[in-house]
Amino acid sequence: MKDLTPTRHMLDPIEIASRDEIEALQLERLKWSLSHAYTNVPHYRAAFDRAGLRPDDLHNLADLAKFPFTVKQDLRDNYPFGMFAVPRGQVKRIHASSGTTGQPTVVGYTENDLKHWGDVVARSLRAAGMQRGDLLHNAYGYGLFTGGLGIHLGADTLGLTTIPISGGMTPRQVRLITDFEPKGITVTPSYALSVLDEFAAQGIDPRTSSLEVGIFGAEPWTNAMRREIEQAFDMHAVDIYGLSEVIGPGVSMECVETKDGLHIWEDHFFPEIIDPNSGEPVPEGKMGELVFTSLTKEAFPIIRYRTRDLTRLLPGTARSMRRMEKVTGRSDDMIILRGVNVFPTQIEECLMATPGLAPHFQIELTKPDRMDQMRVLCEATDGSVDAAYAASALGDQIKQSIGISVTVDVRAPHSVARSQGKAVRIIDNR
Ligand code: DLL
């Protein structure tokens, strides 16, 4: 794999500024953001008033912990535009979550917000080794989802040539990668695996493709999956994180030279980690729920938003900005199986460590006789694999590393449902 490390003079000065400088900027912006939210969004005014707080009660960064949280339900209660802090006419763009589990959540961007979004995504793409003039195959979905258009905006800002292919039509993805020879691909890791399958179906060795870097996010994935994808494509695989409520992709990004967790673009997004049960801040470096406060957003300021994503904060390395460890999973996706907490990423790690199994999987939960049961549905890499042997090997691996007994169902190649975007990992039949 090629060395794609950007030179330091390409970086925004704030990326490598001193911590004092970063924190001074954060404090100034945080004061503005609290006051902007309080003045312009009835929800924030009421929430701060209930807590007996005014924006000018914030004197230092630690004071933020006194302010109330914002949760997804608050956004739903204010559907569609009730959380906007500017008149509707100043909102240049709307995005929304799919709303498969209820009311969709709607977010908005002013012209300045779009500029900042472009800047943080450009910074992220550059951290992955992309440079002005490079060709990018953008296979995140275009539309209300922030993935496609968010990456596109940053690619424009950085000066890339973008192929806005969006998700789906997998044979055409392979055709265009082969014909156009992009340097980078932006896609969910699970859909990257579908594209990988299609390379095999077309009899093309993906290692011979032009791709030098894959920028994967929008769902949890493991370092074991990174190794698999890097090996299969002979390219770098780096992690990009974000969520619509905070801006979309580009909240944090892994650097291609270190691949040691994701630097949070702390000049725009202030992170905290809390204990998900008590809501109290956890000591630096401990696992917990990630909480974000926007520092520059005009249309949709967000104060102490509980993401439900579990991770921990680490000091800066390749950049001065703090890192978050790869997300283990969402608290909503945590399965409690006979008292043991399990995340799909843990199953992914075990699967990747078992020979003969392809990286596609789903987890089915049932409750036959008042006891929760987990079945892992996966598939053999090819017809020569002894399915019974592979199933028992994966079962043992899961028992050993997670401590739970599960049933493993190893099916024929290509029988597990393929992802077109975010993978559906859990089928809950309880
Ligand atoms: O998924 C934004 C995005 C698009 C990020 C493209 C990266 C690339 P939402 O649809 O609002 O936004 O979903 C946000 O997805 O709270 C996490 O649970 C999960 N997620 C996003 N990125 C990662 C990641 C986009 N790198 C939700 N690792 C978040 C793990 C991720 N989970």
Short mmCIF file of C-alpha atoms and ligand atoms in Angstrom, two decimals:
data_model
loop_
_atom_site.label_atom_id
_atom_site.label_comp_id
_atom_site.label_asym_id
_atom_site.label_seq_id
_atom_site.Cartn_x
_atom_site.Cartn_y
_atom_site.Cartn_z
CA MET A 1 0.00 0.00 0.00
CA LYS A 2 1.18 3.49 -0.87
CA ASP A 3 2.10 6.05 1.79
CA LEU A 4 -0.76 8.59 1.58
CA THR A 5 0.24 10.77 4.58
CA PRO A 6 -0.63 14.41 3.88
CA THR A 7 2.23 16.86 4.50
CA ARG A 8 1.77 19.17 7.48
CA HIS A 9 1.51 22.33 5.41
CA MET A 10 -1.68 20.93 3.80
CA LEU A 11 -3.48 20.80 7.16
CA ASP A 12 -5.70 23.51 8.65
CA PRO A 13 -3.52 25.22 11.30
CA ILE A 14 -6.09 24.42 14.02
CA GLU A 15 -5.65 20.67 13.40
CA ILE A 16 -2.15 20.87 14.85
CA ALA A 17 -2.60 23.87 17.17
CA SER A 18 -1.77 23.68 20.88
CA ARG A 19 -4.42 22.35 23.27
CA ASP A 20 -4.59 25.82 24.89
CA GLU A 21 -5.41 27.38 21.57
CA ILE A 22 -8.06 24.76 20.77
CA GLU A 23 -9.69 25.09 24.19
CA ALA A 24 -9.75 28.88 24.05
CA LEU A 25 -11.54 28.69 20.71
CA GLN A 26 -13.95 26.08 22.05
CA LEU A 27 -14.86 28.22 25.07
CA GLU A 28 -15.53 31.28 22.94
CA ARG A 29 -17.64 29.28 20.48
CA LEU A 30 -19.46 27.34 23.19
CA LYS A 31 -20.63 30.57 24.81
CA TRP A 32 -21.95 31.72 21.47
CA SER A 33 -23.66 28.38 20.74
CA LEU A 34 -25.45 28.19 24.13
CA SER A 35 -26.68 31.72 23.80
CA HIS A 36 -27.74 31.21 20.17
CA ALA A 37 -29.74 28.10 21.13
CA TYR A 38 -31.28 29.75 24.20
CA THR A 39 -32.29 32.90 22.37
CA ASN A 40 -33.72 31.26 19.27
CA VAL A 41 -35.04 27.79 20.11
CA PRO A 42 -38.01 27.58 22.53
CA HIS A 43 -37.05 24.02 23.48
CA TYR A 44 -33.60 25.08 24.72
CA ARG A 45 -34.96 28.17 26.48
CA ALA A 46 -37.48 26.02 28.38
CA ALA A 47 -34.92 23.29 29.18
CA PHE A 48 -32.31 25.78 30.47
CA ASP A 49 -34.97 27.67 32.46
CA ARG A 50 -36.16 24.44 34.08
CA ALA A 51 -32.57 23.73 35.15
CA GLY A 52 -32.26 27.29 36.47
CA LEU A 53 -29.42 28.06 34.05
CA ARG A 54 -28.62 30.88 31.66
CA PRO A 55 -26.02 30.69 28.89
CA ASP A 56 -23.77 33.08 30.86
CA ASP A 57 -23.54 30.51 33.67
CA LEU A 58 -20.90 28.84 31.52
CA HIS A 59 -17.48 30.17 32.56
CA ASN A 60 -15.27 27.26 31.54
CA LEU A 61 -15.60 24.09 29.44
CA ALA A 62 -16.36 21.91 32.47
CA ASP A 63 -19.44 24.05 33.24
CA LEU A 64 -21.13 22.51 30.20
CA ALA A 65 -21.84 19.40 32.31
CA LYS A 66 -24.44 21.43 34.28
CA PHE A 67 -26.59 21.98 31.20
CA PRO A 68 -29.43 19.63 30.26
CA PHE A 69 -29.05 16.85 27.69
CA THR A 70 -30.88 16.73 24.38
CA VAL A 71 -32.26 13.36 23.27
CA LYS A 72 -33.79 12.07 20.07
CA GLN A 73 -37.29 12.37 21.53
CA ASP A 74 -36.80 16.15 21.88
CA LEU A 75 -36.21 16.33 18.13
CA ARG A 76 -39.27 14.21 17.45
CA ASP A 77 -41.41 16.37 19.74
CA ASN A 78 -40.37 19.40 17.71
CA TYR A 79 -40.95 17.80 14.30
CA PRO A 80 -40.40 19.09 11.70
CA PHE A 81 -38.71 22.48 12.13
CA GLY A 82 -39.21 23.34 15.81
CA MET A 83 -35.51 23.02 16.71
CA PHE A 84 -34.37 25.44 14.01
CA ALA A 85 -32.71 28.58 15.34
CA VAL A 86 -33.04 30.71 12.20
CA PRO A 87 -36.08 31.66 10.09
CA ARG A 88 -36.98 28.87 7.68
CA GLY A 89 -36.07 31.06 4.72
CA GLN A 90 -32.40 31.10 5.81
CA VAL A 91 -32.22 27.30 5.78
CA LYS A 92 -30.52 26.22 2.57
CA ARG A 93 -30.69 22.45 3.06
CA ILE A 94 -32.74 19.89 4.94
CA HIS A 95 -31.72 16.31 5.76
CA ALA A 96 -33.67 13.73 7.73
CA SER A 97 -33.29 10.31 9.24
CA SER A 98 -35.28 7.52 7.59
CA GLY A 99 -37.83 7.39 10.41
CA THR A 100 -38.21 3.63 10.19
CA THR A 101 -38.64 3.53 13.96
CA GLY A 102 -41.12 6.40 14.25
CA GLN A 103 -41.13 10.10 13.46
CA PRO A 104 -38.17 11.03 11.26
CA THR A 105 -35.76 13.58 12.73
CA VAL A 106 -35.19 16.63 10.60
CA VAL A 107 -32.05 18.77 10.52
CA GLY A 108 -31.26 22.00 8.66
CA TYR A 109 -28.22 23.94 7.46
CA THR A 110 -27.66 27.62 6.67
CA GLU A 111 -25.19 28.67 4.00
CA ASN A 112 -22.49 29.03 6.70
CA ASP A 113 -23.35 25.59 8.09
CA LEU A 114 -22.90 24.07 4.63
CA LYS A 115 -19.55 25.80 4.34
CA HIS A 116 -18.40 24.42 7.70
CA TRP A 117 -19.71 20.97 6.79
CA GLY A 118 -17.74 21.09 3.53
CA ASP A 119 -14.65 22.13 5.51
CA VAL A 120 -14.83 19.28 8.05
CA VAL A 121 -15.53 16.67 5.38
CA ALA A 122 -12.69 18.06 3.22
CA ARG A 123 -10.42 17.79 6.26
CA SER A 124 -11.59 14.20 6.75
CA LEU A 125 -10.98 13.22 3.13
CA ARG A 126 -7.54 14.80 3.31
CA ALA A 127 -6.76 12.87 6.50
CA ALA A 128 -7.54 9.74 4.46
CA GLY A 129 -4.88 10.74 1.91
CA MET A 130 -7.07 12.35 -0.75
CA GLN A 131 -5.74 15.47 -2.48
CA ARG A 132 -6.98 18.09 -4.92
CA GLY A 133 -7.56 16.54 -8.35
CA ASP A 134 -7.95 12.96 -7.06
CA LEU A 135 -10.92 10.88 -8.21
CA LEU A 136 -13.47 9.77 -5.60
CA HIS A 137 -16.13 7.06 -6.06
CA ASN A 138 -18.87 8.12 -3.64
CA ALA A 139 -21.15 5.15 -2.97
CA TYR A 140 -22.91 6.55 0.12
CA GLY A 141 -26.62 7.03 -0.59
CA TYR A 142 -27.68 10.41 -1.97
CA GLY A 143 -30.92 11.94 -0.71
CA LEU A 144 -32.18 12.76 2.76
CA PHE A 145 -29.41 10.60 4.27
CA THR A 146 -26.40 12.84 4.99
CA GLY A 147 -23.81 10.35 3.67
CA GLY A 148 -23.89 10.95 -0.09
CA LEU A 149 -24.41 14.71 -0.21
CA GLY A 150 -22.22 15.36 2.84
CA ILE A 151 -19.22 13.57 1.33
CA HIS A 152 -19.94 15.25 -2.00
CA LEU A 153 -19.82 18.69 -0.39
CA GLY A 154 -16.45 17.98 1.23
CA ALA A 155 -15.07 16.51 -1.97
CA ASP A 156 -16.02 19.75 -3.78
CA THR A 157 -14.37 21.80 -1.05
CA LEU A 158 -11.16 19.77 -1.28
CA GLY A 159 -11.18 19.98 -5.08
CA LEU A 160 -11.67 16.29 -5.86
CA THR A 161 -13.37 14.87 -8.94
CA THR A 162 -16.47 13.13 -7.60
CA ILE A 163 -18.35 10.19 -9.10
CA PRO A 164 -21.77 10.56 -7.42
CA ILE A 165 -22.79 6.94 -7.94
CA SER A 166 -24.76 6.58 -4.65
CA GLY A 167 -25.58 3.10 -3.32
CA GLY A 168 -26.98 0.08 -5.14
CA MET A 169 -26.67 -1.37 -8.65
CA THR A 170 -23.59 -3.25 -7.55
CA PRO A 171 -22.48 -4.57 -10.97
CA ARG A 172 -22.29 -0.97 -12.18
CA GLN A 173 -20.20 0.01 -9.14
CA VAL A 174 -17.55 -2.51 -10.20
CA ARG A 175 -17.77 -1.47 -13.83
CA LEU A 176 -17.18 2.21 -13.01
CA ILE A 177 -14.36 1.48 -10.57
CA THR A 178 -12.68 -0.56 -13.29
CA ASP A 179 -13.27 1.99 -16.07
CA PHE A 180 -12.79 5.31 -14.23
CA GLU A 181 -9.96 4.21 -11.93
CA PRO A 182 -10.82 6.21 -8.78
CA LYS A 183 -8.20 6.57 -6.05
CA GLY A 184 -10.72 6.59 -3.18
CA ILE A 185 -14.05 5.03 -2.37
CA THR A 186 -16.55 6.29 0.24
CA VAL A 187 -19.05 3.62 1.27
CA THR A 188 -20.40 1.75 4.27
CA PRO A 189 -18.10 -1.15 5.20
CA SER A 190 -20.93 -3.67 4.78
CA TYR A 191 -21.72 -2.43 1.27
CA ALA A 192 -17.99 -2.55 0.47
CA LEU A 193 -18.25 -6.29 1.10
CA SER A 194 -21.11 -6.54 -1.41
CA VAL A 195 -18.93 -4.69 -3.94
CA LEU A 196 -16.12 -7.10 -3.13
CA ASP A 197 -18.38 -10.08 -3.90
CA GLU A 198 -19.29 -8.51 -7.21
CA PHE A 199 -15.60 -8.20 -8.16
CA ALA A 200 -15.36 -11.97 -7.66
CA ALA A 201 -18.58 -12.56 -9.63
CA GLN A 202 -17.13 -10.61 -12.55
CA GLY A 203 -13.84 -12.51 -12.29
CA ILE A 204 -11.82 -9.36 -11.53
CA ASP A 205 -9.14 -9.36 -8.84
CA PRO A 206 -9.97 -6.34 -6.62
CA ARG A 207 -6.28 -6.06 -5.71
CA THR A 208 -5.61 -4.97 -9.28
CA SER A 209 -8.13 -2.09 -9.02
CA SER A 210 -6.98 1.53 -8.86
CA LEU A 211 -8.33 2.00 -5.31
CA GLU A 212 -5.77 3.20 -2.77
CA VAL A 213 -8.07 4.11 0.10
CA GLY A 214 -11.56 3.26 1.37
CA ILE A 215 -13.32 5.69 3.72
CA PHE A 216 -15.81 3.65 5.70
CA GLY A 217 -18.45 4.73 8.17
CA ALA A 218 -22.15 5.20 8.97
CA GLU A 219 -22.15 1.91 10.90
CA PRO A 220 -19.88 0.12 13.36
CA TRP A 221 -17.05 -2.04 12.01
CA THR A 222 -14.02 -3.63 13.60
CA ASN A 223 -10.26 -3.63 13.16
CA ALA A 224 -10.62 -7.28 12.09
CA MET A 225 -12.86 -6.11 9.24
CA ARG A 226 -10.28 -3.41 8.40
CA ARG A 227 -7.61 -6.10 7.95
CA GLU A 228 -9.95 -8.16 5.77
CA ILE A 229 -10.86 -5.24 3.49
CA GLU A 230 -7.29 -3.91 3.28
CA GLN A 231 -6.06 -7.34 2.31
CA ALA A 232 -8.84 -7.99 -0.22
CA PHE A 233 -8.47 -4.65 -2.05
CA ASP A 234 -4.82 -3.95 -1.32
CA MET A 235 -5.79 -0.46 -0.11
CA HIS A 236 -5.96 1.52 3.13
CA ALA A 237 -9.23 1.38 5.08
CA VAL A 238 -10.01 4.28 7.41
CA ASP A 239 -12.96 5.14 9.62
CA ILE A 240 -15.22 8.19 9.27
CA TYR A 241 -17.90 8.99 11.85
CA GLY A 242 -20.80 11.35 12.09
CA LEU A 243 -24.51 11.69 12.68
CA SER A 244 -27.19 13.88 11.14
CA GLU A 245 -28.12 15.52 14.43
CA VAL A 246 -24.57 16.84 14.81
CA ILE A 247 -23.94 17.56 11.08
CA GLY A 248 -23.57 14.27 9.14
CA PRO A 249 -20.30 12.59 8.10
CA GLY A 250 -17.18 14.51 9.13
CA VAL A 251 -17.62 14.83 12.89
CA SER A 252 -14.50 12.72 13.38
CA MET A 253 -12.02 10.93 11.17
CA GLU A 254 -9.17 8.50 11.36
CA CYS A 255 -5.81 9.51 9.86
CA VAL A 256 -4.37 7.21 7.21
CA GLU A 257 -0.87 7.43 8.69
CA THR A 258 -1.86 6.20 12.17
CA LYS A 259 -5.26 4.40 11.95
CA ASP A 260 -5.51 4.68 15.71
CA GLY A 261 -9.00 6.02 16.29
CA LEU A 262 -10.90 9.05 15.01
CA HIS A 263 -9.82 12.64 15.60
CA ILE A 264 -12.85 14.70 16.54
CA TRP A 265 -12.93 18.04 14.71
CA GLU A 266 -13.09 19.77 18.06
CA ASP A 267 -13.19 23.31 16.70
CA HIS A 268 -16.78 22.56 15.57
CA PHE A 269 -18.01 19.74 17.84
CA PHE A 270 -17.41 19.51 21.58
CA PRO A 271 -17.36 15.89 22.85
CA GLU A 272 -18.12 14.48 26.29
CA ILE A 273 -18.36 10.90 27.51
CA ILE A 274 -20.97 10.12 30.13
CA ASP A 275 -22.10 7.11 32.08
CA PRO A 276 -25.24 6.12 30.15
CA ASN A 277 -27.08 5.20 33.34
CA SER A 278 -26.26 8.10 35.66
CA GLY A 279 -25.61 10.76 33.00
CA GLU A 280 -22.47 11.80 34.92
CA PRO A 281 -19.22 12.53 33.04
CA VAL A 282 -16.82 9.55 33.22
CA PRO A 283 -13.07 9.98 33.92
CA GLU A 284 -10.91 10.70 30.84
CA GLY A 285 -10.19 7.51 28.87
CA LYS A 286 -13.14 5.49 30.24
CA MET A 287 -15.83 3.95 28.02
CA GLY A 288 -19.28 5.49 27.97
CA GLU A 289 -21.85 7.25 25.82
CA LEU A 290 -20.66 9.96 23.46
CA VAL A 291 -22.36 13.35 23.82
CA PHE A 292 -21.88 16.26 21.41
CA THR A 293 -22.45 20.01 21.51
CA SER A 294 -22.15 21.97 18.28
CA LEU A 295 -19.92 25.04 18.43
CA THR A 296 -20.64 26.78 15.14
CA LYS A 297 -23.98 25.56 13.81
CA GLU A 298 -26.54 28.24 13.03
CA ALA A 299 -29.68 26.51 11.70
CA PHE A 300 -29.67 23.54 14.04
CA PRO A 301 -27.54 24.13 17.14
CA ILE A 302 -27.40 21.01 19.28
CA ILE A 303 -26.58 21.08 22.98
CA ARG A 304 -25.33 17.96 24.81
CA TYR A 305 -26.88 15.52 22.38
CA ARG A 306 -26.86 11.94 23.61
CA THR A 307 -25.70 9.92 20.60
CA ARG A 308 -26.13 6.47 22.25
CA ASP A 309 -22.81 5.56 20.62
CA LEU A 310 -20.38 3.87 22.99
CA THR A 311 -16.69 4.72 22.87
CA ARG A 312 -13.98 6.49 24.86
CA LEU A 313 -11.89 9.64 24.41
CA LEU A 314 -8.15 9.46 23.88
CA PRO A 315 -5.52 12.19 23.51
CA GLY A 316 -4.45 13.47 20.07
CA THR A 317 -1.68 11.81 18.04
CA ALA A 318 -1.40 12.69 14.33
CA ARG A 319 -3.52 15.79 15.09
CA SER A 320 -3.85 17.79 18.32
CA MET A 321 -7.56 17.13 18.45
CA ARG A 322 -8.70 14.33 20.74
CA ARG A 323 -9.56 10.93 19.33
CA MET A 324 -12.53 8.68 19.92
CA GLU A 325 -11.93 4.96 19.80
CA LYS A 326 -13.74 3.04 17.05
CA VAL A 327 -17.40 2.89 18.13
CA THR A 328 -18.20 -0.45 19.79
CA GLY A 329 -21.88 -0.07 18.99
CA ARG A 330 -25.03 1.83 19.86
CA SER A 331 -26.57 1.26 23.25
CA ASP A 332 -29.81 0.40 21.33
CA ASP A 333 -27.98 -2.45 19.58
CA MET A 334 -26.63 -3.93 22.77
CA ILE A 335 -28.06 -7.40 23.24
CA ILE A 336 -28.37 -8.66 26.80
CA LEU A 337 -28.16 -12.41 26.45
CA ARG A 338 -28.78 -14.22 29.73
CA GLY A 339 -27.14 -11.36 31.60
CA VAL A 340 -24.15 -10.84 29.26
CA ASN A 341 -23.92 -7.64 27.21
CA VAL A 342 -23.10 -8.38 23.57
CA PHE A 343 -22.56 -6.07 20.60
CA PRO A 344 -22.70 -7.16 16.95
CA THR A 345 -19.09 -5.93 16.58
CA GLN A 346 -17.97 -8.63 19.03
CA ILE A 347 -19.63 -11.27 16.89
CA GLU A 348 -17.94 -9.72 13.84
CA GLU A 349 -14.53 -10.08 15.51
CA CYS A 350 -15.14 -13.77 16.25
CA LEU A 351 -16.42 -14.41 12.75
CA MET A 352 -13.35 -12.81 11.18
CA ALA A 353 -11.14 -15.04 13.33
CA THR A 354 -12.82 -18.24 12.09
CA PRO A 355 -11.41 -19.80 8.91
CA GLY A 356 -13.81 -20.76 6.13
CA LEU A 357 -16.45 -18.11 6.93
CA ALA A 358 -17.32 -15.10 4.77
CA PRO A 359 -17.59 -11.71 6.55
CA HIS A 360 -21.39 -11.40 6.07
CA PHE A 361 -23.59 -12.11 9.09
CA GLN A 362 -26.86 -11.47 10.86
CA ILE A 363 -27.90 -12.16 14.42
CA GLU A 364 -31.33 -13.65 15.06
CA LEU A 365 -32.85 -13.41 18.53
CA THR A 366 -35.64 -15.70 19.69
CA LYS A 367 -37.24 -16.58 23.02
CA PRO A 368 -38.50 -20.16 22.66
CA ASP A 369 -39.06 -20.99 26.34
CA ARG A 370 -38.71 -17.70 28.20
CA MET A 371 -34.92 -17.87 27.62
CA ASP A 372 -33.30 -15.57 25.07
CA GLN A 373 -31.48 -17.45 22.34
CA MET A 374 -29.05 -16.09 19.76
CA ARG A 375 -28.46 -17.62 16.39
CA VAL A 376 -25.63 -16.33 14.20
CA LEU A 377 -26.45 -16.64 10.51
CA CYS A 378 -23.38 -16.64 8.34
CA GLU A 379 -22.04 -18.34 5.24
CA ALA A 380 -19.13 -20.41 4.00
CA THR A 381 -16.55 -18.75 1.78
CA ASP A 382 -16.98 -21.51 -0.82
CA GLY A 383 -18.49 -24.93 -1.44
CA SER A 384 -15.47 -26.86 -0.15
CA VAL A 385 -15.86 -25.61 3.43
CA ASP A 386 -17.08 -28.13 6.02
CA ALA A 387 -20.06 -26.12 7.31
CA ALA A 388 -20.57 -28.16 10.48
CA TYR A 389 -16.92 -27.81 11.42
CA ALA A 390 -16.88 -24.05 10.76
CA ALA A 391 -20.10 -23.61 12.77
CA SER A 392 -18.68 -25.37 15.77
CA ALA A 393 -15.41 -23.42 15.46
CA LEU A 394 -17.32 -20.10 15.50
CA GLY A 395 -19.51 -21.28 18.39
CA ASP A 396 -16.37 -22.12 20.40
CA GLN A 397 -14.76 -18.80 19.52
CA ILE A 398 -17.84 -16.88 20.72
CA LYS A 399 -18.05 -18.97 23.90
CA GLN A 400 -14.38 -18.34 24.64
CA SER A 401 -14.14 -14.64 23.93
CA ILE A 402 -17.64 -13.38 24.87
CA GLY A 403 -18.72 -16.13 27.25
CA ILE A 404 -22.11 -16.94 25.70
CA SER A 405 -23.49 -20.05 24.02
CA VAL A 406 -25.09 -19.42 20.66
CA THR A 407 -26.32 -21.49 17.74
CA VAL A 408 -24.39 -20.96 14.52
CA ASP A 409 -25.97 -21.54 11.16
CA VAL A 410 -23.41 -21.72 8.36
CA ARG A 411 -25.21 -21.50 5.03
CA ALA A 412 -24.13 -21.79 1.43
CA PRO A 413 -22.12 -18.91 -0.09
CA HIS A 414 -24.26 -15.83 -0.96
CA SER A 415 -27.23 -16.77 1.23
CA VAL A 416 -26.96 -14.05 3.89
CA ALA A 417 -28.85 -10.86 2.90
CA ARG A 418 -26.45 -8.31 1.40
CA SER A 419 -26.24 -4.71 2.54
CA GLN A 420 -26.97 -1.80 0.17
CA GLY A 421 -26.06 0.80 2.77
CA LYS A 422 -26.20 0.35 6.52
CA ALA A 423 -26.27 -3.35 7.37
CA VAL A 424 -29.19 -4.76 9.37
CA ARG A 425 -27.36 -6.93 11.90
CA ILE A 426 -30.09 -7.88 14.34
CA ILE A 427 -33.33 -9.68 13.53
CA ASP A 428 -35.32 -9.66 16.76
CA ASN A 429 -37.96 -12.39 16.74
CA ARG A 430 -38.51 -12.37 20.50
O1 DLL B 1 -24.52 7.74 9.25
C1 DLL B 1 -23.55 9.90 8.86
C2 DLL B 1 -22.43 9.27 8.14
C3 DLL B 1 -22.52 9.05 6.78
C4 DLL B 1 -21.26 8.95 8.79
C5 DLL B 1 -21.46 8.50 6.08
C6 DLL B 1 -20.19 8.40 8.13
C7 DLL B 1 -20.30 8.18 6.78
P1 DLL B 1 -26.96 8.93 10.55
O2 DLL B 1 -27.67 8.24 9.47
O3 DLL B 1 -27.64 10.02 11.29
O4 DLL B 1 -25.65 9.60 10.00
O5 DLL B 1 -26.47 7.82 11.57
C8 DLL B 1 -25.65 8.16 12.66
O6 DLL B 1 -24.59 5.98 12.60
O7 DLL B 1 -24.97 7.70 15.69
C9 DLL B 1 -23.69 5.85 14.76
O8 DLL B 1 -24.54 5.00 15.52
C10 DLL B 1 -23.58 5.32 13.35
N1 DLL B 1 -22.26 5.63 12.78
C11 DLL B 1 -21.93 6.61 11.93
N2 DLL B 1 -20.61 6.52 11.61
C12 DLL B 1 -20.11 5.49 12.31
C13 DLL B 1 -18.82 4.89 12.43
C14 DLL B 1 -24.60 8.95 9.37
N3 DLL B 1 -17.77 5.32 11.76
C15 DLL B 1 -25.29 6.91 13.43
N4 DLL B 1 -18.69 3.85 13.29
C16 DLL B 1 -24.31 7.21 14.55
C17 DLL B 1 -19.74 3.37 13.99
C18 DLL B 1 -21.15 4.91 13.08
N5 DLL B 1 -20.97 3.87 13.90
#
